[in-house]
mmCIF file of C-alpha atoms and ligand atoms in Angstrom:
data_model
loop_
_atom_site.group_PDB
_atom_site.id
_atom_site.type_symbol
_atom_site.label_atom_id
_atom_site.label_comp_id
_atom_site.label_asym_id
_atom_site.label_seq_id
_atom_site.Cartn_x
_atom_site.Cartn_y
_atom_site.Cartn_z
ATOM 1 C CA MET A 221 -20.132 -10.157 2.440
ATOM 2 C CA ILE A 222 -21.157 -7.687 -0.198
ATOM 3 C CA GLY A 223 -18.397 -5.858 -2.054
ATOM 4 C CA GLY A 224 -17.704 -2.971 -4.388
ATOM 5 C CA GLU A 225 -19.915 -4.353 -7.139
ATOM 6 C CA GLU A 226 -22.997 -4.444 -4.889
ATOM 7 C CA HIS A 227 -22.318 -1.013 -3.437
ATOM 8 C CA GLY A 228 -21.982 0.327 -6.993
ATOM 9 C CA ARG A 229 -25.233 -1.323 -8.097
ATOM 10 C CA PHE A 230 -27.054 0.106 -5.089
ATOM 11 C CA ARG A 231 -25.717 3.638 -5.707
ATOM 12 C CA GLU A 232 -26.578 3.450 -9.379
ATOM 13 C CA LEU A 233 -30.137 2.167 -8.798
ATOM 14 C CA VAL A 234 -30.824 4.855 -6.201
ATOM 15 C CA ASP A 235 -29.408 7.586 -8.457
ATOM 16 C CA ARG A 236 -31.375 6.489 -11.502
ATOM 17 C CA HIS A 237 -34.851 6.335 -9.892
ATOM 18 C CA GLN A 238 -37.130 8.851 -8.253
ATOM 19 C CA ASP A 239 -40.527 7.256 -7.488
ATOM 20 C CA ILE A 240 -39.824 4.207 -5.336
ATOM 21 C CA VAL A 241 -42.062 1.664 -3.572
ATOM 22 C CA VAL A 242 -40.515 -0.399 -0.750
ATOM 23 C CA THR A 243 -42.104 -3.700 0.272
ATOM 24 C CA THR A 244 -41.360 -7.012 1.982
ATOM 25 C CA HIS A 245 -42.774 -10.503 2.551
ATOM 26 C CA MET A 246 -46.160 -11.602 3.921
ATOM 27 C CA ASN A 247 -46.524 -11.736 7.712
ATOM 28 C CA PRO A 248 -43.530 -9.412 8.077
ATOM 29 C CA ASP A 249 -41.061 -10.157 10.881
ATOM 30 C CA GLY A 250 -38.484 -7.977 12.610
ATOM 31 C CA ASP A 251 -35.906 -8.249 9.846
ATOM 32 C CA ALA A 252 -38.489 -7.559 7.145
ATOM 33 C CA LEU A 253 -39.896 -4.433 8.791
ATOM 34 C CA GLY A 254 -36.582 -3.196 10.172
ATOM 35 C CA SER A 255 -34.954 -3.437 6.735
ATOM 36 C CA GLN A 256 -37.938 -1.895 4.969
ATOM 37 C CA LEU A 257 -38.196 1.099 7.316
ATOM 38 C CA VAL A 258 -34.491 1.889 7.053
ATOM 39 C CA VAL A 259 -34.384 1.594 3.263
ATOM 40 C CA ALA A 260 -37.401 3.905 3.076
ATOM 41 C CA ARG A 261 -35.820 6.444 5.446
ATOM 42 C CA TYR A 262 -32.532 6.392 3.561
ATOM 43 C CA LEU A 263 -34.267 6.909 0.212
ATOM 44 C CA ARG A 264 -36.352 9.783 1.582
ATOM 45 C CA GLU A 265 -33.181 11.395 2.852
ATOM 46 C CA GLN A 266 -31.900 11.127 -0.721
ATOM 47 C CA GLY A 267 -34.875 13.198 -1.851
ATOM 48 C CA LYS A 268 -36.830 10.323 -3.372
ATOM 49 C CA LYS A 269 -40.581 9.946 -3.381
ATOM 50 C CA VAL A 270 -40.996 6.815 -1.269
ATOM 51 C CA ARG A 271 -44.091 4.760 -0.513
ATOM 52 C CA MET A 272 -44.372 1.545 1.463
ATOM 53 C CA VAL A 273 -47.017 -1.158 1.150
ATOM 54 C CA ASN A 274 -47.153 -4.761 2.428
ATOM 55 C CA SER A 275 -49.453 -7.722 1.956
ATOM 56 C CA ASP A 276 -50.013 -7.966 5.742
ATOM 57 C CA PRO A 277 -49.986 -5.489 8.622
ATOM 58 C CA ALA A 278 -47.111 -5.285 11.105
ATOM 59 C CA PRO A 279 -47.753 -7.641 14.035
ATOM 60 C CA GLU A 280 -48.617 -6.106 17.403
ATOM 61 C CA THR A 281 -45.154 -7.013 18.774
ATOM 62 C CA LEU A 282 -43.342 -4.889 16.169
ATOM 63 C CA ARG A 283 -45.516 -1.784 16.210
ATOM 64 C CA PHE A 284 -43.037 -0.040 18.494
ATOM 65 C CA LEU A 285 -40.811 0.404 15.436
ATOM 66 C CA GLU A 286 -41.410 3.951 14.252
ATOM 67 C CA GLY A 287 -43.514 3.911 11.097
ATOM 68 C CA ALA A 288 -44.342 0.174 11.201
ATOM 69 C CA ALA A 289 -47.978 0.616 12.220
ATOM 70 C CA GLU A 290 -48.593 3.117 9.408
ATOM 71 C CA ILE A 291 -47.461 0.900 6.514
ATOM 72 C CA PRO A 292 -50.577 0.387 4.381
ATOM 73 C CA VAL A 293 -51.893 -3.101 3.697
ATOM 74 C CA TYR A 294 -52.149 -3.928 0.004
ATOM 75 C CA ASP A 295 -55.461 -3.036 -1.603
ATOM 76 C CA ALA A 296 -55.441 -3.607 -5.374
ATOM 77 C CA ASP A 297 -57.720 -0.619 -6.018
ATOM 78 C CA VAL A 298 -55.197 1.770 -4.479
ATOM 79 C CA HIS A 299 -51.788 0.135 -4.565
ATOM 80 C CA ARG A 300 -51.682 -1.531 -7.964
ATOM 81 C CA ALA A 301 -51.353 2.036 -9.319
ATOM 82 C CA TRP A 302 -48.452 2.745 -6.927
ATOM 83 C CA LEU A 303 -46.593 -0.255 -8.329
ATOM 84 C CA ALA A 304 -47.415 0.771 -11.909
ATOM 85 C CA GLU A 305 -46.286 4.391 -11.371
ATOM 86 C CA ALA A 306 -43.057 3.528 -9.541
ATOM 87 C CA ASP A 307 -39.707 3.639 -11.367
ATOM 88 C CA LEU A 308 -38.315 1.093 -8.920
ATOM 89 C CA VAL A 309 -39.802 -1.367 -6.418
ATOM 90 C CA VAL A 310 -37.453 -2.422 -3.636
ATOM 91 C CA LEU A 311 -38.242 -5.837 -2.127
ATOM 92 C CA VAL A 312 -36.396 -6.641 1.106
ATOM 93 C CA ASP A 313 -35.871 -9.880 3.075
ATOM 94 C CA ASN A 314 -37.580 -12.030 0.459
ATOM 95 C CA SER A 315 -36.775 -13.461 -2.971
ATOM 96 C CA ALA A 316 -39.523 -16.100 -3.254
ATOM 97 C CA SER A 317 -42.590 -14.764 -5.064
ATOM 98 C CA ASP A 318 -44.874 -17.173 -3.186
ATOM 99 C CA ARG A 319 -44.052 -15.378 0.074
ATOM 100 C CA LEU A 320 -45.653 -12.177 -1.168
ATOM 101 C CA GLY A 321 -49.179 -13.287 -0.352
ATOM 102 C CA ARG A 322 -51.743 -11.077 -2.037
ATOM 103 C CA MET A 323 -48.960 -9.046 -3.647
ATOM 104 C CA GLU A 324 -47.553 -12.012 -5.571
ATOM 105 C CA GLN A 325 -49.309 -11.378 -8.900
ATOM 106 C CA PRO A 326 -48.968 -7.582 -8.909
ATOM 107 C CA MET A 327 -45.251 -7.886 -8.022
ATOM 108 C CA LEU A 328 -44.634 -10.443 -10.778
ATOM 109 C CA GLU A 329 -46.255 -8.011 -13.225
ATOM 110 C CA VAL A 330 -43.616 -5.395 -12.378
ATOM 111 C CA ALA A 331 -40.699 -7.852 -11.940
ATOM 112 C CA ASP A 332 -38.634 -5.940 -14.527
ATOM 113 C CA LYS A 333 -38.298 -3.016 -12.113
ATOM 114 C CA VAL A 334 -37.987 -4.930 -8.841
ATOM 115 C CA PHE A 335 -34.751 -4.591 -6.872
ATOM 116 C CA CYS A 336 -34.427 -7.404 -4.348
ATOM 117 C CA ILE A 337 -32.181 -7.201 -1.259
ATOM 118 C CA ASP A 338 -32.156 -10.517 0.602
ATOM 119 C CA HIS A 339 -30.200 -13.133 2.543
ATOM 120 C CA HIS A 340 -32.396 -16.199 1.950
ATOM 121 C CA PRO A 341 -31.053 -19.001 -0.239
ATOM 122 C CA THR A 342 -33.167 -19.377 -3.394
ATOM 123 C CA ARG A 343 -32.887 -21.114 -6.716
ATOM 124 C CA GLY A 344 -33.244 -18.324 -9.256
ATOM 125 C CA ASN A 345 -35.746 -15.548 -8.837
ATOM 126 C CA PRO A 346 -37.829 -13.413 -11.186
ATOM 127 C CA TRP A 347 -36.490 -9.971 -10.164
ATOM 128 C CA LYS A 348 -34.515 -7.695 -12.480
ATOM 129 C CA TYR A 349 -31.948 -6.437 -9.940
ATOM 130 C CA ASN A 350 -30.599 -8.312 -6.941
ATOM 131 C CA ILE A 351 -28.237 -7.897 -4.039
ATOM 132 C CA LEU A 352 -28.211 -11.309 -2.389
ATOM 133 C CA ASP A 353 -25.898 -12.435 0.384
ATOM 134 C CA THR A 354 -26.768 -15.755 1.972
ATOM 135 C CA ALA A 355 -23.838 -15.330 4.369
ATOM 136 C CA ALA A 356 -25.455 -12.248 5.912
ATOM 137 C CA CYS A 357 -26.999 -12.813 9.345
ATOM 138 C CA ALA A 358 -30.011 -10.664 8.383
ATOM 139 C CA THR A 359 -31.221 -8.480 5.545
ATOM 140 C CA ALA A 360 -30.877 -5.588 8.000
ATOM 141 C CA ALA A 361 -27.116 -6.270 8.066
ATOM 142 C CA ILE A 362 -26.934 -5.976 4.258
ATOM 143 C CA VAL A 363 -28.987 -2.780 4.472
ATOM 144 C CA TYR A 364 -26.657 -1.444 7.186
ATOM 145 C CA GLU A 365 -23.598 -2.085 4.983
ATOM 146 C CA LEU A 366 -25.241 -0.507 1.933
ATOM 147 C CA VAL A 367 -26.562 2.685 3.494
ATOM 148 C CA THR A 368 -23.532 3.221 5.757
ATOM 149 C CA LYS A 369 -21.238 3.008 2.724
ATOM 150 C CA GLN A 370 -23.340 5.791 1.186
ATOM 151 C CA GLY A 371 -22.743 7.985 4.227
ATOM 152 C CA PHE A 372 -26.099 7.461 5.951
ATOM 153 C CA VAL A 373 -25.854 8.168 9.674
ATOM 154 C CA ALA A 374 -28.601 6.237 11.446
ATOM 155 C CA ASP A 375 -31.018 8.272 13.542
ATOM 156 C CA ASP A 376 -32.409 6.623 16.719
ATOM 157 C CA ALA A 377 -35.360 5.010 14.919
ATOM 158 C CA SER A 378 -33.196 3.588 12.110
ATOM 159 C CA ALA A 379 -30.558 2.264 14.513
ATOM 160 C CA LEU A 380 -33.274 0.494 16.513
ATOM 161 C CA ALA A 381 -34.891 -0.883 13.337
ATOM 162 C CA MET A 382 -31.615 -2.395 12.101
ATOM 163 C CA TYR A 383 -30.814 -3.753 15.567
ATOM 164 C CA VAL A 384 -34.231 -5.427 15.685
ATOM 165 C CA GLY A 385 -33.666 -6.960 12.230
ATOM 166 C CA ILE A 386 -30.337 -8.479 13.255
ATOM 167 C CA ALA A 387 -31.391 -9.451 16.782
ATOM 168 C CA THR A 388 -34.624 -11.198 15.768
ATOM 169 C CA ASP A 389 -33.091 -13.104 12.843
ATOM 170 C CA THR A 390 -30.266 -14.394 15.060
ATOM 171 C CA GLY A 391 -32.621 -15.290 17.942
ATOM 172 C CA PHE A 392 -31.047 -12.476 19.961
ATOM 173 C CA PHE A 393 -27.544 -13.652 19.100
ATOM 174 C CA ARG A 394 -27.885 -17.364 19.819
ATOM 175 C CA PHE A 395 -28.613 -19.091 16.451
ATOM 176 C CA ASN A 396 -25.642 -20.089 14.344
ATOM 177 C CA SER A 397 -26.501 -17.198 12.035
ATOM 178 C CA THR A 398 -24.844 -15.160 14.810
ATOM 179 C CA THR A 399 -21.686 -14.174 12.978
ATOM 180 C CA VAL A 400 -18.898 -11.711 13.604
ATOM 181 C CA GLN A 401 -20.890 -9.404 11.329
ATOM 182 C CA ALA A 402 -23.955 -9.678 13.595
ATOM 183 C CA HIS A 403 -22.015 -8.651 16.704
ATOM 184 C CA ALA A 404 -19.921 -6.038 14.889
ATOM 185 C CA ILE A 405 -22.938 -4.209 13.491
ATOM 186 C CA ALA A 406 -24.883 -4.630 16.734
ATOM 187 C CA SER A 407 -22.013 -3.055 18.652
ATOM 188 C CA ARG A 408 -22.034 -0.041 16.330
ATOM 189 C CA LEU A 409 -25.803 0.245 16.781
ATOM 190 C CA LEU A 410 -25.402 0.130 20.565
ATOM 191 C CA ASP A 411 -22.827 2.890 20.151
ATOM 192 C CA ALA A 412 -25.492 4.815 18.256
ATOM 193 C CA GLY A 413 -27.700 4.581 21.334
ATOM 194 C CA VAL A 414 -29.831 1.438 20.992
ATOM 195 C CA ASP A 415 -31.036 -0.012 24.307
ATOM 196 C CA PRO A 416 -31.041 -3.807 23.709
ATOM 197 C CA ALA A 417 -33.400 -4.639 26.586
ATOM 198 C CA ARG A 418 -36.259 -2.626 25.150
ATOM 199 C CA PRO A 419 -36.828 -4.486 21.865
ATOM 200 C CA TYR A 420 -36.498 -7.844 23.644
ATOM 201 C CA GLN A 421 -39.201 -6.839 26.074
ATOM 202 C CA GLU A 422 -41.461 -5.457 23.335
ATOM 203 C CA ILE A 423 -41.135 -8.543 21.144
ATOM 204 C CA TYR A 424 -40.848 -11.469 23.555
ATOM 205 C CA GLU A 425 -42.448 -10.323 26.783
ATOM 206 C CA GLY A 426 -45.803 -9.263 25.430
ATOM 207 C CA ASN A 427 -47.627 -12.605 25.184
ATOM 208 C CA SER A 428 -51.304 -12.731 26.092
ATOM 209 C CA GLU A 429 -52.835 -15.114 28.616
ATOM 210 C CA ALA A 430 -54.592 -16.865 25.695
ATOM 211 C CA TYR A 431 -51.285 -17.507 23.933
ATOM 212 C CA THR A 432 -49.678 -18.827 27.108
ATOM 213 C CA ARG A 433 -52.574 -21.253 27.675
ATOM 214 C CA LEU A 434 -52.349 -22.335 24.030
ATOM 215 C CA LEU A 435 -48.636 -23.025 24.547
ATOM 216 C CA GLY A 436 -49.458 -25.125 27.605
ATOM 217 C CA HIS A 437 -52.021 -27.261 25.770
ATOM 218 C CA ALA A 438 -49.731 -27.653 22.771
ATOM 219 C CA LEU A 439 -46.807 -28.817 24.924
ATOM 220 C CA ALA A 440 -49.008 -31.193 26.934
ATOM 221 C CA ASP A 441 -49.799 -32.959 23.648
ATOM 222 C CA LEU A 442 -46.145 -33.222 22.573
ATOM 223 C CA ARG A 443 -45.291 -35.857 19.980
ATOM 224 C CA LEU A 444 -41.838 -37.422 19.695
ATOM 225 C CA ASP A 445 -40.468 -39.325 16.699
ATOM 226 C CA ALA A 446 -37.119 -40.819 15.736
ATOM 227 C CA GLY A 447 -36.348 -41.896 19.298
ATOM 228 C CA GLY A 448 -36.966 -38.395 20.678
ATOM 229 C CA ALA A 449 -34.924 -36.526 18.063
ATOM 230 C CA ILE A 450 -38.000 -34.998 16.433
ATOM 231 C CA ALA A 451 -40.463 -33.086 18.607
ATOM 232 C CA SER A 452 -43.691 -31.711 17.201
ATOM 233 C CA VAL A 453 -46.794 -29.943 18.448
ATOM 234 C CA ARG A 454 -50.126 -29.235 16.755
ATOM 235 C CA LEU A 455 -52.254 -26.126 17.021
ATOM 236 C CA THR A 456 -55.524 -27.288 15.550
ATOM 237 C CA ARG A 457 -58.262 -24.822 14.720
ATOM 238 C CA GLU A 458 -60.299 -26.302 17.574
ATOM 239 C CA LEU A 459 -57.521 -25.799 20.158
ATOM 240 C CA GLN A 460 -56.802 -22.243 18.980
ATOM 241 C CA ASP A 461 -60.507 -21.365 19.250
ATOM 242 C CA ARG A 462 -60.804 -22.986 22.673
ATOM 243 C CA CYS A 463 -57.899 -20.908 24.017
ATOM 244 C CA GLY A 464 -59.110 -17.747 22.301
ATOM 245 C CA ALA A 465 -55.831 -17.473 20.388
ATOM 246 C CA PHE A 466 -56.725 -18.031 16.749
ATOM 247 C CA ASP A 467 -54.318 -17.103 13.976
ATOM 248 C CA VAL A 468 -51.438 -15.767 16.032
ATOM 249 C CA ASP A 469 -47.835 -16.302 14.972
ATOM 250 C CA SER A 470 -46.719 -19.115 17.236
ATOM 251 C CA SER A 471 -43.422 -20.144 15.672
ATOM 252 C CA GLU A 472 -41.558 -19.168 18.877
ATOM 253 C CA MET A 473 -43.131 -22.236 20.514
ATOM 254 C CA THR A 474 -40.458 -24.286 18.750
ATOM 255 C CA THR A 475 -37.942 -22.818 21.210
ATOM 256 C CA ALA A 476 -39.487 -24.911 24.016
ATOM 257 C CA LEU A 477 -39.138 -28.047 21.874
ATOM 258 C CA LEU A 478 -35.513 -27.420 20.916
ATOM 259 C CA ALA A 479 -34.764 -26.921 24.604
ATOM 260 C CA MET A 480 -35.073 -30.698 25.111
ATOM 261 C CA ARG A 481 -31.647 -32.323 24.994
ATOM 262 C CA SER A 482 -32.686 -35.208 22.718
ATOM 263 C CA VAL A 483 -34.379 -32.982 20.131
ATOM 264 C CA ARG A 484 -32.620 -32.133 16.873
ATOM 265 C CA ILE A 485 -35.658 -31.081 14.811
ATOM 266 C CA ALA A 486 -38.627 -29.130 16.214
ATOM 267 C CA VAL A 487 -41.847 -28.830 14.234
ATOM 268 C CA LEU A 488 -44.937 -26.734 14.854
ATOM 269 C CA PHE A 489 -48.120 -27.440 12.861
ATOM 270 C CA ARG A 490 -50.771 -24.725 12.909
ATOM 271 C CA ASP A 491 -54.171 -24.589 11.183
ATOM 272 C CA LEU A 492 -54.465 -21.340 9.205
ATOM 273 C CA PRO A 493 -57.738 -19.434 8.621
ATOM 274 C CA ASP A 494 -57.793 -20.516 4.950
ATOM 275 C CA GLY A 495 -57.726 -24.218 5.877
ATOM 276 C CA LYS A 496 -54.050 -24.672 5.020
ATOM 277 C CA ILE A 497 -51.423 -25.700 7.535
ATOM 278 C CA LYS A 498 -48.390 -23.668 8.509
ATOM 279 C CA VAL A 499 -45.351 -25.747 9.351
ATOM 280 C CA SER A 500 -42.497 -24.099 11.261
ATOM 281 C CA LEU A 501 -39.242 -26.040 11.293
ATOM 282 C CA ARG A 502 -36.237 -25.465 13.545
ATOM 283 C CA SER A 503 -33.096 -27.554 13.966
ATOM 284 C CA LYS A 504 -29.812 -27.816 15.799
ATOM 285 C CA GLY A 505 -26.319 -27.919 14.308
ATOM 286 C CA ASN A 506 -25.830 -29.488 10.893
ATOM 287 C CA VAL A 507 -29.435 -30.675 10.462
ATOM 288 C CA ASN A 508 -30.604 -28.768 7.385
ATOM 289 C CA VAL A 509 -34.345 -28.146 7.627
ATOM 290 C CA HIS A 510 -34.145 -25.819 4.616
ATOM 291 C CA SER A 511 -33.679 -28.897 2.415
ATOM 292 C CA LEU A 512 -36.740 -30.435 4.089
ATOM 293 C CA ALA A 513 -38.835 -27.300 3.517
ATOM 294 C CA THR A 514 -37.932 -27.071 -0.167
ATOM 295 C CA GLN A 515 -39.243 -30.623 -0.724
ATOM 296 C CA PHE A 516 -42.675 -29.180 0.074
ATOM 297 C CA GLY A 517 -42.274 -25.859 -1.723
ATOM 298 C CA GLY A 518 -41.245 -23.942 1.416
ATOM 299 C CA GLY A 519 -38.020 -22.143 2.251
ATOM 300 C CA GLY A 520 -35.988 -20.323 4.869
ATOM 301 C CA HIS A 521 -32.553 -21.076 6.286
ATOM 302 C CA ARG A 522 -30.604 -24.140 7.427
ATOM 303 C CA ASN A 523 -31.836 -24.035 11.031
ATOM 304 C CA ALA A 524 -35.153 -22.186 10.580
ATOM 305 C CA SER A 525 -37.572 -22.776 7.731
ATOM 306 C CA GLY A 526 -41.273 -22.816 7.000
ATOM 307 C CA ILE A 527 -43.849 -24.439 4.727
ATOM 308 C CA VAL A 528 -47.531 -23.926 3.978
ATOM 309 C CA LEU A 529 -49.283 -27.231 3.214
ATOM 310 C CA ASP A 530 -52.705 -28.137 1.826
ATOM 311 C CA GLY A 531 -54.687 -30.946 3.396
ATOM 312 C CA GLY A 532 -55.503 -32.312 6.831
ATOM 313 C CA MET A 533 -53.533 -32.052 10.072
ATOM 314 C CA ASP A 534 -52.849 -35.789 10.576
ATOM 315 C CA GLU A 535 -51.692 -36.163 7.016
ATOM 316 C CA ALA A 536 -49.359 -33.153 7.352
ATOM 317 C CA VAL A 537 -47.876 -34.451 10.611
ATOM 318 C CA ASN A 538 -47.200 -37.910 9.174
ATOM 319 C CA LEU A 539 -45.769 -36.534 5.951
ATOM 320 C CA VAL A 540 -43.399 -34.008 7.534
ATOM 321 C CA THR A 541 -42.244 -36.166 10.458
ATOM 322 C CA GLY A 542 -41.618 -38.984 7.968
ATOM 323 C CA LYS A 543 -39.396 -36.755 5.824
ATOM 324 C CA ALA A 544 -37.740 -35.323 8.953
ATOM 325 C CA THR A 545 -36.821 -38.865 10.051
ATOM 326 C CA GLU A 546 -35.269 -39.468 6.619
ATOM 327 C CA LEU A 547 -33.363 -36.181 6.888
ATOM 328 C CA LEU A 548 -31.834 -37.196 10.229
ATOM 329 C CA ALA A 549 -30.756 -40.562 8.823
ATOM 330 C CA ALA A 550 -29.218 -38.876 5.762
ATOM 331 C CA THR A 551 -27.476 -36.239 7.928
ATOM 332 C CA ASP A 552 -25.918 -38.908 10.147
ATOM 333 C CA ALA A 553 -24.918 -41.079 7.172
ATOM 334 C CA GLY A 554 -23.292 -37.998 5.585
ATOM 335 C CA SER A 555 -21.371 -37.002 8.684
ATOM 336 C CA MET A 556 -19.973 -40.552 9.104
ATOM 337 C CA GLU A 557 -18.435 -40.596 5.600
HETATM 338 P P1 5GP B 97 -41.388 -19.180 10.582
HETATM 339 O O1 5GP B 97 -41.463 -20.610 10.967
HETATM 340 O O2 5GP B 97 -40.888 -18.321 11.701
HETATM 341 O O3 5GP B 97 -42.650 -18.670 9.980
HETATM 342 O O4 5GP B 97 -40.329 -19.062 9.411
HETATM 343 C C1 5GP B 97 -38.974 -19.451 9.563
HETATM 344 C C2 5GP B 97 -38.185 -19.139 8.328
HETATM 345 O O5 5GP B 97 -38.725 -19.830 7.212
HETATM 346 C C3 5GP B 97 -38.183 -17.668 7.934
HETATM 347 O O6 5GP B 97 -36.844 -17.367 7.553
HETATM 348 C C4 5GP B 97 -39.080 -17.563 6.755
HETATM 349 O O7 5GP B 97 -38.512 -16.653 5.857
HETATM 350 C C5 5GP B 97 -39.109 -18.956 6.160
HETATM 351 N N1 5GP B 97 -40.477 -19.368 5.748
HETATM 352 C C6 5GP B 97 -41.543 -19.546 6.555
HETATM 353 N N2 5GP B 97 -42.628 -19.960 5.864
HETATM 354 C C7 5GP B 97 -42.237 -20.050 4.567
HETATM 355 C C8 5GP B 97 -42.917 -20.419 3.347
HETATM 356 O O8 5GP B 97 -44.098 -20.762 3.333
HETATM 357 N N3 5GP B 97 -42.171 -20.368 2.202
HETATM 358 C C9 5GP B 97 -40.857 -19.992 2.197
HETATM 359 N N4 5GP B 97 -40.202 -19.943 1.014
HETATM 360 N N5 5GP B 97 -40.189 -19.660 3.316
HETATM 361 C C10 5GP B 97 -40.856 -19.683 4.495
HETATM 362 MN MN1 MN B 98 -34.349 -12.100 7.400
#
């Protein structure tokens, strides 16, 4: 939990700055956008000049969040000047510079005025100011605590945005990131008028036929390792093209893999447009896929992490499943001590 020191730092940083840019990580998710939109609304209410810019557009599934579709996508010719002019740049839901995509270099150039609010575990980061709480279920929960302490009363759009941040990062209250804090804040947001069925429907019941067929092909080609404890699927470029579902965020497919009783680690490999491979990792219980991701320069949380790898699909599958097998052995050896 954040305490008096963090609330004081937040108050002081808001008071001291006028021209503020608010941004988040590449391929923004519900927590990223929800947190960003609420921070921006709070700062505007405080009379600040606030601009938002991201390295990628909001995905289709999150455009129901008020303001999400209008966040500009970074264009150096326009937005480098915004970063240069700003007194403060608030970065939410991300500490790792390599998750800023095309904004990585320009953000590093202004690191001495970046204020990072995040819940991801990281080893040191380049930003001048930080409010980090790895115990928080979502960045939106940290944002809720911060702005509520300052007297902000969430309007309908802000309440929904924070609810979406917390709900999506906890898998709609089923991952073990689902803490007392998650339910406590969610209950206050329901009190404020949020309808929980609506965001679920918007986010998880909007799949296209192409995506559903892609899921079917991927599952039909399921691979099991470590006696069934590791399940993985591959979305090659060829398969994505064949189904007409190229370059769509497919990390939810891991849910179907984790649903198998024997599975403790689920892995999704997906060819990206730039030839790299996106690896989504999910796990059950005490299996720490964050430690696996960091071996390859990725990151995330204990039960949900990601990596971007260079090289071919077969090589990636062998490499990651090999390390995942080692992780399971080490986890079981550790728990028997
Ligand atoms: P997903 O598999 O849904 O893309 O990501 C799961 C989690 O891992 C998220 O919390 C996300 O922040 C983190 N993550 C995904 N890809 C990367 C990556 O390439 N680098 C780092 N540092 N974290 C990642
Ligand atoms: Mn988050």
